[in-house]
């Protein structure tokens, strides 16, 4: 199975990338996966050009294909102005609207203060719900004081376990080819729900 990690960290070294790597390693310990990391910092110029000319550059196209073909995703962003970074959002804006449908996604974020932890529920989870991804229940936020403290390793392990379980379950249940479902008129759907007993009984 293929796990793609999308990191929106800007600095080197980056706490965002560090959290992404720890999450990926925790998944791999439970469910062996092929890990590919997409560093959005390296794609910033191509993402901007995609907005202006409508075509992804070679490196951006490869990253978009990797995300589309992945069996699961880990997405990690730093918190800017109480939300995900603009670079993070821009990448998912240029991704095909159906690319994440039904795909397991683990959301995570880093910030300087624990006060921004709700960004996971108020910004990231709604974004990926809109993209029709299957977001794991446990999201992981790491503030500056969380590194080396109790609690963060447990959250990482719990979230990784949930993602691994989803990836395994969905990959085995995934059909070989998506079958187009016939459109049933609404009147026929209602008729199928109607009682079959004789009239007046």
JSON list of C-alpha atoms in Angstrom, two decimals:
[
{"chain": "A", "resi": 1, "resn": "UNK", "atom": "CA", "xyz": [0.00, 0.00, 0.00]},
{"chain": "A", "resi": 2, "resn": "UNK", "atom": "CA", "xyz": [1.09, 3.53, -0.71]},
{"chain": "A", "resi": 3, "resn": "UNK", "atom": "CA", "xyz": [1.05, 6.26, 1.94]},
{"chain": "A", "resi": 4, "resn": "UNK", "atom": "CA", "xyz": [1.59, 9.84, 0.80]},
{"chain": "A", "resi": 5, "resn": "UNK", "atom": "CA", "xyz": [2.58, 12.51, 3.31]},
{"chain": "A", "resi": 6, "resn": "UNK", "atom": "CA", "xyz": [1.83, 16.14, 2.44]},
{"chain": "A", "resi": 7, "resn": "UNK", "atom": "CA", "xyz": [3.89, 18.57, 4.52]},
{"chain": "A", "resi": 8, "resn": "UNK", "atom": "CA", "xyz": [3.35, 22.32, 4.32]},
{"chain": "A", "resi": 9, "resn": "UNK", "atom": "CA", "xyz": [6.25, 23.28, 6.57]},
{"chain": "A", "resi": 10, "resn": "UNK", "atom": "CA", "xyz": [8.30, 26.22, 5.33]},
{"chain": "A", "resi": 11, "resn": "UNK", "atom": "CA", "xyz": [11.42, 26.25, 7.48]},
{"chain": "A", "resi": 12, "resn": "UNK", "atom": "CA", "xyz": [14.40, 23.87, 7.51]},
{"chain": "A", "resi": 13, "resn": "UNK", "atom": "CA", "xyz": [14.35, 22.04, 9.85]},
{"chain": "A", "resi": 14, "resn": "UNK", "atom": "CA", "xyz": [10.58, 22.07, 10.20]},
{"chain": "A", "resi": 15, "resn": "UNK", "atom": "CA", "xyz": [8.45, 20.95, 13.13]},
{"chain": "A", "resi": 16, "resn": "UNK", "atom": "CA", "xyz": [5.67, 20.32, 10.61]},
{"chain": "A", "resi": 17, "resn": "UNK", "atom": "CA", "xyz": [7.87, 17.88, 8.69]},
{"chain": "A", "resi": 18, "resn": "UNK", "atom": "CA", "xyz": [9.01, 16.30, 11.97]},
{"chain": "A", "resi": 19, "resn": "UNK", "atom": "CA", "xyz": [5.41, 15.61, 12.98]},
{"chain": "A", "resi": 20, "resn": "UNK", "atom": "CA", "xyz": [4.67, 14.26, 9.49]},
{"chain": "A", "resi": 21, "resn": "UNK", "atom": "CA", "xyz": [7.61, 11.88, 9.67]},
{"chain": "A", "resi": 22, "resn": "UNK", "atom": "CA", "xyz": [6.62, 10.62, 13.13]},
{"chain": "A", "resi": 23, "resn": "UNK", "atom": "CA", "xyz": [3.07, 9.96, 11.99]},
{"chain": "A", "resi": 24, "resn": "UNK", "atom": "CA", "xyz": [4.24, 8.12, 8.87]},
{"chain": "A", "resi": 25, "resn": "UNK", "atom": "CA", "xyz": [6.68, 5.99, 10.87]},
{"chain": "A", "resi": 26, "resn": "UNK", "atom": "CA", "xyz": [3.91, 5.09, 13.34]},
{"chain": "A", "resi": 27, "resn": "UNK", "atom": "CA", "xyz": [1.65, 3.95, 10.50]},
{"chain": "A", "resi": 28, "resn": "UNK", "atom": "CA", "xyz": [4.46, 1.91, 8.95]},
{"chain": "A", "resi": 29, "resn": "UNK", "atom": "CA", "xyz": [5.11, 0.12, 12.25]},
{"chain": "A", "resi": 30, "resn": "UNK", "atom": "CA", "xyz": [1.55, -1.20, 12.24]},
{"chain": "A", "resi": 31, "resn": "UNK", "atom": "CA", "xyz": [0.86, -1.56, 8.53]},
{"chain": "A", "resi": 32, "resn": "UNK", "atom": "CA", "xyz": [3.91, -1.76, 6.24]},
{"chain": "A", "resi": 33, "resn": "UNK", "atom": "CA", "xyz": [3.52, 0.92, 3.57]},
{"chain": "A", "resi": 34, "resn": "UNK", "atom": "CA", "xyz": [5.50, 2.61, 0.82]},
{"chain": "A", "resi": 35, "resn": "UNK", "atom": "CA", "xyz": [5.93, 6.19, 2.03]},
{"chain": "A", "resi": 36, "resn": "UNK", "atom": "CA", "xyz": [6.27, 9.18, -0.30]},
{"chain": "A", "resi": 37, "resn": "UNK", "atom": "CA", "xyz": [6.65, 12.71, 1.08]},
{"chain": "A", "resi": 38, "resn": "UNK", "atom": "CA", "xyz": [5.38, 15.76, -0.80]},
{"chain": "A", "resi": 39, "resn": "UNK", "atom": "CA", "xyz": [7.06, 18.96, 0.42]},
{"chain": "A", "resi": 40, "resn": "UNK", "atom": "CA", "xyz": [4.81, 21.84, -0.60]},
{"chain": "A", "resi": 41, "resn": "UNK", "atom": "CA", "xyz": [7.63, 24.32, 0.01]},
{"chain": "A", "resi": 42, "resn": "UNK", "atom": "CA", "xyz": [9.31, 22.96, -3.12]},
{"chain": "A", "resi": 43, "resn": "UNK", "atom": "CA", "xyz": [6.11, 23.31, -5.18]},
{"chain": "A", "resi": 44, "resn": "UNK", "atom": "CA", "xyz": [5.13, 26.89, -4.29]},
{"chain": "A", "resi": 45, "resn": "UNK", "atom": "CA", "xyz": [6.11, 28.45, -7.63]},
{"chain": "A", "resi": 46, "resn": "UNK", "atom": "CA", "xyz": [4.48, 25.71, -9.70]},
{"chain": "A", "resi": 47, "resn": "UNK", "atom": "CA", "xyz": [1.28, 25.94, -7.64]},
{"chain": "A", "resi": 48, "resn": "UNK", "atom": "CA", "xyz": [1.14, 29.71, -8.31]},
{"chain": "A", "resi": 49, "resn": "UNK", "atom": "CA", "xyz": [1.71, 29.15, -12.04]},
{"chain": "A", "resi": 50, "resn": "UNK", "atom": "CA", "xyz": [-1.04, 26.53, -12.07]},
{"chain": "A", "resi": 51, "resn": "UNK", "atom": "CA", "xyz": [-3.49, 29.15, -10.85]},
{"chain": "A", "resi": 52, "resn": "UNK", "atom": "CA", "xyz": [-2.52, 31.59, -13.60]},
{"chain": "A", "resi": 53, "resn": "UNK", "atom": "CA", "xyz": [-2.14, 29.28, -16.59]},
{"chain": "A", "resi": 54, "resn": "UNK", "atom": "CA", "xyz": [-4.30, 26.29, -15.61]},
{"chain": "A", "resi": 55, "resn": "UNK", "atom": "CA", "xyz": [-1.56, 23.68, -16.10]},
{"chain": "A", "resi": 56, "resn": "UNK", "atom": "CA", "xyz": [0.62, 21.99, -13.48]},
{"chain": "A", "resi": 57, "resn": "UNK", "atom": "CA", "xyz": [4.38, 21.88, -13.97]},
{"chain": "A", "resi": 58, "resn": "UNK", "atom": "CA", "xyz": [6.14, 18.53, -14.13]},
{"chain": "A", "resi": 59, "resn": "UNK", "atom": "CA", "xyz": [6.97, 18.33, -10.40]},
{"chain": "A", "resi": 60, "resn": "UNK", "atom": "CA", "xyz": [3.53, 19.51, -9.31]},
{"chain": "A", "resi": 61, "resn": "UNK", "atom": "CA", "xyz": [1.83, 17.07, -11.69]},
{"chain": "A", "resi": 62, "resn": "UNK", "atom": "CA", "xyz": [3.83, 14.20, -10.19]},
{"chain": "A", "resi": 63, "resn": "UNK", "atom": "CA", "xyz": [2.82, 15.27, -6.67]},
{"chain": "A", "resi": 64, "resn": "UNK", "atom": "CA", "xyz": [-0.85, 15.53, -7.65]},
{"chain": "A", "resi": 65, "resn": "UNK", "atom": "CA", "xyz": [-0.70, 12.07, -9.23]},
{"chain": "A", "resi": 66, "resn": "UNK", "atom": "CA", "xyz": [0.92, 10.64, -6.11]},
{"chain": "A", "resi": 67, "resn": "UNK", "atom": "CA", "xyz": [-1.84, 12.02, -3.89]},
{"chain": "A", "resi": 68, "resn": "UNK", "atom": "CA", "xyz": [-4.55, 10.79, -6.27]},
{"chain": "A", "resi": 69, "resn": "UNK", "atom": "CA", "xyz": [-3.10, 7.26, -6.43]},
{"chain": "A", "resi": 70, "resn": "UNK", "atom": "CA", "xyz": [-2.33, 6.94, -2.71]},
{"chain": "A", "resi": 71, "resn": "UNK", "atom": "CA", "xyz": [-4.12, 4.41, -0.52]},
{"chain": "A", "resi": 72, "resn": "UNK", "atom": "CA", "xyz": [-3.96, 6.88, 2.37]},
{"chain": "A", "resi": 73, "resn": "UNK", "atom": "CA", "xyz": [-2.78, 10.40, 3.19]},
{"chain": "A", "resi": 74, "resn": "UNK", "atom": "CA", "xyz": [-1.18, 12.21, 6.08]},
{"chain": "A", "resi": 75, "resn": "UNK", "atom": "CA", "xyz": [-1.55, 15.97, 5.75]},
{"chain": "A", "resi": 76, "resn": "UNK", "atom": "CA", "xyz": [0.25, 18.37, 8.08]},
{"chain": "A", "resi": 77, "resn": "UNK", "atom": "CA", "xyz": [0.19, 22.16, 8.05]},
{"chain": "A", "resi": 78, "resn": "UNK", "atom": "CA", "xyz": [1.58, 24.91, 10.26]},
{"chain": "A", "resi": 79, "resn": "UNK", "atom": "CA", "xyz": [-1.04, 27.25, 11.71]},
{"chain": "A", "resi": 80, "resn": "UNK", "atom": "CA", "xyz": [-1.11, 30.74, 10.16]},
{"chain": "A", "resi": 81, "resn": "UNK", "atom": "CA", "xyz": [-3.72, 33.28, 11.30]},
{"chain": "A", "resi": 82, "resn": "UNK", "atom": "CA", "xyz": [-5.69, 30.61, 13.17]},
{"chain": "A", "resi": 83, "resn": "UNK", "atom": "CA", "xyz": [-6.06, 28.38, 10.10]},
{"chain": "A", "resi": 84, "resn": "UNK", "atom": "CA", "xyz": [-4.11, 26.21, 7.66]},
{"chain": "A", "resi": 85, "resn": "UNK", "atom": "CA", "xyz": [-1.44, 27.93, 5.60]},
{"chain": "A", "resi": 86, "resn": "UNK", "atom": "CA", "xyz": [-2.25, 29.47, 2.23]},
{"chain": "A", "resi": 87, "resn": "UNK", "atom": "CA", "xyz": [0.25, 27.15, 0.53]},
{"chain": "A", "resi": 88, "resn": "UNK", "atom": "CA", "xyz": [-1.48, 24.11, 2.06]},
{"chain": "A", "resi": 89, "resn": "UNK", "atom": "CA", "xyz": [-4.92, 25.25, 0.85]},
{"chain": "A", "resi": 90, "resn": "UNK", "atom": "CA", "xyz": [-3.59, 26.20, -2.59]},
{"chain": "A", "resi": 91, "resn": "UNK", "atom": "CA", "xyz": [-2.25, 22.69, -3.18]},
{"chain": "A", "resi": 92, "resn": "UNK", "atom": "CA", "xyz": [-5.62, 21.12, -2.49]},
{"chain": "A", "resi": 93, "resn": "UNK", "atom": "CA", "xyz": [-7.31, 23.81, -4.58]},
{"chain": "A", "resi": 94, "resn": "UNK", "atom": "CA", "xyz": [-5.43, 22.65, -7.70]},
{"chain": "A", "resi": 95, "resn": "UNK", "atom": "CA", "xyz": [-6.05, 18.96, -6.95]},
{"chain": "A", "resi": 96, "resn": "UNK", "atom": "CA", "xyz": [-8.89, 17.36, -8.92]},
{"chain": "A", "resi": 97, "resn": "UNK", "atom": "CA", "xyz": [-12.14, 17.68, -6.99]},
{"chain": "A", "resi": 98, "resn": "UNK", "atom": "CA", "xyz": [-12.73, 13.91, -6.98]},
{"chain": "A", "resi": 99, "resn": "UNK", "atom": "CA", "xyz": [-9.16, 12.86, -6.14]},
{"chain": "A", "resi": 100, "resn": "UNK", "atom": "CA", "xyz": [-9.78, 12.36, -2.40]},
{"chain": "A", "resi": 101, "resn": "UNK", "atom": "CA", "xyz": [-13.26, 10.84, -2.55]},
{"chain": "A", "resi": 102, "resn": "UNK", "atom": "CA", "xyz": [-13.31, 7.87, -0.17]},
{"chain": "A", "resi": 103, "resn": "UNK", "atom": "CA", "xyz": [-9.59, 8.17, 0.62]},
{"chain": "A", "resi": 104, "resn": "UNK", "atom": "CA", "xyz": [-8.43, 7.77, 4.26]},
{"chain": "A", "resi": 105, "resn": "UNK", "atom": "CA", "xyz": [-6.79, 10.96, 5.53]},
{"chain": "A", "resi": 106, "resn": "UNK", "atom": "CA", "xyz": [-5.04, 11.73, 8.82]},
{"chain": "A", "resi": 107, "resn": "UNK", "atom": "CA", "xyz": [-5.04, 15.48, 9.56]},
{"chain": "A", "resi": 108, "resn": "UNK", "atom": "CA", "xyz": [-2.40, 17.16, 11.70]},
{"chain": "A", "resi": 109, "resn": "UNK", "atom": "CA", "xyz": [-1.05, 20.62, 12.45]},
{"chain": "A", "resi": 110, "resn": "UNK", "atom": "CA", "xyz": [1.72, 22.40, 14.32]},
{"chain": "A", "resi": 111, "resn": "UNK", "atom": "CA", "xyz": [1.74, 25.77, 16.05]},
{"chain": "A", "resi": 112, "resn": "UNK", "atom": "CA", "xyz": [3.45, 27.88, 18.64]},
{"chain": "A", "resi": 113, "resn": "UNK", "atom": "CA", "xyz": [0.58, 27.72, 21.11]},
{"chain": "A", "resi": 114, "resn": "UNK", "atom": "CA", "xyz": [-1.88, 25.07, 22.26]},
{"chain": "A", "resi": 115, "resn": "UNK", "atom": "CA", "xyz": [-4.62, 27.70, 21.84]},
{"chain": "A", "resi": 116, "resn": "UNK", "atom": "CA", "xyz": [-4.66, 26.98, 18.08]},
{"chain": "A", "resi": 117, "resn": "UNK", "atom": "CA", "xyz": [-5.42, 23.27, 18.44]},
{"chain": "A", "resi": 118, "resn": "UNK", "atom": "CA", "xyz": [-9.05, 23.71, 17.35]},
{"chain": "A", "resi": 119, "resn": "UNK", "atom": "CA", "xyz": [-7.80, 24.53, 13.84]},
{"chain": "A", "resi": 120, "resn": "UNK", "atom": "CA", "xyz": [-8.03, 20.78, 13.26]},
{"chain": "A", "resi": 121, "resn": "UNK", "atom": "CA", "xyz": [-11.78, 20.70, 13.85]},
{"chain": "A", "resi": 122, "resn": "UNK", "atom": "CA", "xyz": [-12.71, 24.17, 12.59]},
{"chain": "A", "resi": 123, "resn": "UNK", "atom": "CA", "xyz": [-10.60, 24.27, 9.42]},
{"chain": "A", "resi": 124, "resn": "UNK", "atom": "CA", "xyz": [-8.93, 21.01, 8.38]},
{"chain": "A", "resi": 125, "resn": "UNK", "atom": "CA", "xyz": [-11.72, 18.53, 9.09]},
{"chain": "A", "resi": 126, "resn": "UNK", "atom": "CA", "xyz": [-14.37, 20.57, 7.20]},
{"chain": "A", "resi": 127, "resn": "UNK", "atom": "CA", "xyz": [-11.98, 21.00, 4.24]},
{"chain": "A", "resi": 128, "resn": "UNK", "atom": "CA", "xyz": [-11.42, 17.27, 3.83]},
{"chain": "A", "resi": 129, "resn": "UNK", "atom": "CA", "xyz": [-15.05, 16.45, 4.53]},
{"chain": "A", "resi": 130, "resn": "UNK", "atom": "CA", "xyz": [-15.91, 18.78, 1.63]},
{"chain": "A", "resi": 131, "resn": "UNK", "atom": "CA", "xyz": [-13.41, 16.86, -0.55]},
{"chain": "A", "resi": 132, "resn": "UNK", "atom": "CA", "xyz": [-15.25, 13.65, 0.50]},
{"chain": "A", "resi": 133, "resn": "UNK", "atom": "CA", "xyz": [-12.23, 12.09, 2.15]},
{"chain": "A", "resi": 134, "resn": "UNK", "atom": "CA", "xyz": [-12.58, 9.66, 5.06]},
{"chain": "A", "resi": 135, "resn": "UNK", "atom": "CA", "xyz": [-10.93, 11.58, 7.91]},
{"chain": "A", "resi": 136, "resn": "UNK", "atom": "CA", "xyz": [-9.70, 9.47, 10.82]},
{"chain": "A", "resi": 137, "resn": "UNK", "atom": "CA", "xyz": [-11.30, 10.31, 14.20]},
{"chain": "A", "resi": 138, "resn": "UNK", "atom": "CA", "xyz": [-8.05, 11.27, 15.94]},
{"chain": "A", "resi": 139, "resn": "UNK", "atom": "CA", "xyz": [-6.39, 14.45, 14.67]},
{"chain": "A", "resi": 140, "resn": "UNK", "atom": "CA", "xyz": [-2.94, 15.42, 15.96]},
{"chain": "A", "resi": 141, "resn": "UNK", "atom": "CA", "xyz": [-1.86, 18.91, 16.98]},
{"chain": "A", "resi": 142, "resn": "UNK", "atom": "CA", "xyz": [1.63, 19.64, 18.25]},
{"chain": "A", "resi": 143, "resn": "UNK", "atom": "CA", "xyz": [2.38, 22.95, 19.98]},
{"chain": "A", "resi": 144, "resn": "UNK", "atom": "CA", "xyz": [5.92, 23.96, 20.85]},
{"chain": "A", "resi": 145, "resn": "UNK", "atom": "CA", "xyz": [5.54, 22.65, 24.41]},
{"chain": "A", "resi": 146, "resn": "UNK", "atom": "CA", "xyz": [4.26, 19.26, 23.22]},
{"chain": "A", "resi": 147, "resn": "UNK", "atom": "CA", "xyz": [7.61, 18.09, 21.87]},
{"chain": "A", "resi": 148, "resn": "UNK", "atom": "CA", "xyz": [9.18, 15.81, 24.43]},
{"chain": "A", "resi": 149, "resn": "UNK", "atom": "CA", "xyz": [6.12, 15.97, 26.69]},
{"chain": "A", "resi": 150, "resn": "UNK", "atom": "CA", "xyz": [3.68, 13.23, 27.58]},
{"chain": "A", "resi": 151, "resn": "UNK", "atom": "CA", "xyz": [0.60, 12.85, 25.43]},
{"chain": "A", "resi": 152, "resn": "UNK", "atom": "CA", "xyz": [1.90, 13.55, 21.93]},
{"chain": "A", "resi": 153, "resn": "UNK", "atom": "CA", "xyz": [3.34, 10.03, 21.32]},
{"chain": "A", "resi": 154, "resn": "UNK", "atom": "CA", "xyz": [0.04, 8.49, 22.41]},
{"chain": "A", "resi": 155, "resn": "UNK", "atom": "CA", "xyz": [-1.96, 10.71, 20.06]},
{"chain": "A", "resi": 156, "resn": "UNK", "atom": "CA", "xyz": [0.41, 9.88, 17.21]},
{"chain": "A", "resi": 157, "resn": "UNK", "atom": "CA", "xyz": [0.08, 6.14, 17.84]},
{"chain": "A", "resi": 158, "resn": "UNK", "atom": "CA", "xyz": [-3.71, 6.29, 18.12]},
{"chain": "A", "resi": 159, "resn": "UNK", "atom": "CA", "xyz": [-4.13, 8.31, 14.92]},
{"chain": "A", "resi": 160, "resn": "UNK", "atom": "CA", "xyz": [-1.66, 6.09, 13.05]},
{"chain": "A", "resi": 161, "resn": "UNK", "atom": "CA", "xyz": [-3.55, 2.98, 14.11]},
{"chain": "A", "resi": 162, "resn": "UNK", "atom": "CA", "xyz": [-6.82, 4.43, 12.88]},
{"chain": "A", "resi": 163, "resn": "UNK", "atom": "CA", "xyz": [-5.32, 5.39, 9.51]},
{"chain": "A", "resi": 164, "resn": "UNK", "atom": "CA", "xyz": [-3.66, 2.00, 9.07]},
{"chain": "A", "resi": 165, "resn": "UNK", "atom": "CA", "xyz": [-6.92, 0.20, 9.84]},
{"chain": "A", "resi": 166, "resn": "UNK", "atom": "CA", "xyz": [-8.82, 2.33, 7.35]},
{"chain": "A", "resi": 167, "resn": "UNK", "atom": "CA", "xyz": [-6.21, 1.88, 4.64]},
{"chain": "A", "resi": 168, "resn": "UNK", "atom": "CA", "xyz": [-6.23, -1.89, 5.09]},
{"chain": "A", "resi": 169, "resn": "UNK", "atom": "CA", "xyz": [-10.00, -2.16, 5.20]},
{"chain": "A", "resi": 170, "resn": "UNK", "atom": "CA", "xyz": [-10.70, 0.12, 2.26]},
{"chain": "A", "resi": 171, "resn": "UNK", "atom": "CA", "xyz": [-7.99, -1.31, 0.04]},
{"chain": "A", "resi": 172, "resn": "UNK", "atom": "CA", "xyz": [-9.33, -4.85, 0.43]},
{"chain": "A", "resi": 173, "resn": "UNK", "atom": "CA", "xyz": [-12.90, -3.69, -0.15]},
{"chain": "A", "resi": 174, "resn": "UNK", "atom": "CA", "xyz": [-12.07, -1.48, -3.13]},
{"chain": "A", "resi": 175, "resn": "UNK", "atom": "CA", "xyz": [-13.61, -2.76, -6.38]},
{"chain": "A", "resi": 176, "resn": "UNK", "atom": "CA", "xyz": [-11.36, -3.44, -9.36]},
{"chain": "A", "resi": 177, "resn": "UNK", "atom": "CA", "xyz": [-13.28, -0.95, -11.45]},
{"chain": "A", "resi": 178, "resn": "UNK", "atom": "CA", "xyz": [-15.86, 1.58, -10.48]},
{"chain": "A", "resi": 179, "resn": "UNK", "atom": "CA", "xyz": [-19.24, 0.48, -11.77]},
{"chain": "A", "resi": 180, "resn": "UNK", "atom": "CA", "xyz": [-21.71, 3.08, -12.92]},
{"chain": "A", "resi": 181, "resn": "UNK", "atom": "CA", "xyz": [-24.92, 2.72, -10.95]},
{"chain": "A", "resi": 182, "resn": "UNK", "atom": "CA", "xyz": [-28.20, 2.90, -12.88]},
{"chain": "A", "resi": 183, "resn": "UNK", "atom": "CA", "xyz": [-30.36, 5.92, -12.18]},
{"chain": "A", "resi": 184, "resn": "UNK", "atom": "CA", "xyz": [-33.67, 4.84, -10.65]},
{"chain": "A", "resi": 185, "resn": "UNK", "atom": "CA", "xyz": [-36.54, 7.37, -11.00]},
{"chain": "A", "resi": 186, "resn": "UNK", "atom": "CA", "xyz": [-37.80, 8.74, -7.71]},
{"chain": "A", "resi": 187, "resn": "UNK", "atom": "CA", "xyz": [-41.30, 7.37, -8.34]},
{"chain": "A", "resi": 188, "resn": "UNK", "atom": "CA", "xyz": [-39.91, 3.84, -8.69]},
{"chain": "A", "resi": 189, "resn": "UNK", "atom": "CA", "xyz": [-37.91, 4.26, -5.46]},
{"chain": "A", "resi": 190, "resn": "UNK", "atom": "CA", "xyz": [-41.12, 5.26, -3.64]},
{"chain": "A", "resi": 191, "resn": "UNK", "atom": "CA", "xyz": [-43.03, 2.34, -5.16]},
{"chain": "A", "resi": 192, "resn": "UNK", "atom": "CA", "xyz": [-40.39, -0.08, -3.92]},
{"chain": "A", "resi": 193, "resn": "UNK", "atom": "CA", "xyz": [-40.91, 1.22, -0.39]},
{"chain": "A", "resi": 194, "resn": "UNK", "atom": "CA", "xyz": [-44.71, 0.92, -0.51]},
{"chain": "A", "resi": 195, "resn": "UNK", "atom": "CA", "xyz": [-46.42, -1.84, 1.54]},
{"chain": "A", "resi": 196, "resn": "UNK", "atom": "CA", "xyz": [-47.01, -5.08, -0.39]},
{"chain": "A", "resi": 197, "resn": "UNK", "atom": "CA", "xyz": [-50.10, -6.14, 1.62]},
{"chain": "A", "resi": 198, "resn": "UNK", "atom": "CA", "xyz": [-53.54, -5.89, -0.03]},
{"chain": "A", "resi": 199, "resn": "UNK", "atom": "CA", "xyz": [-55.26, -2.52, -0.01]},
{"chain": "A", "resi": 200, "resn": "UNK", "atom": "CA", "xyz": [-57.34, -1.79, 3.06]},
{"chain": "A", "resi": 201, "resn": "UNK", "atom": "CA", "xyz": [-55.52, -4.23, 5.33]}
]
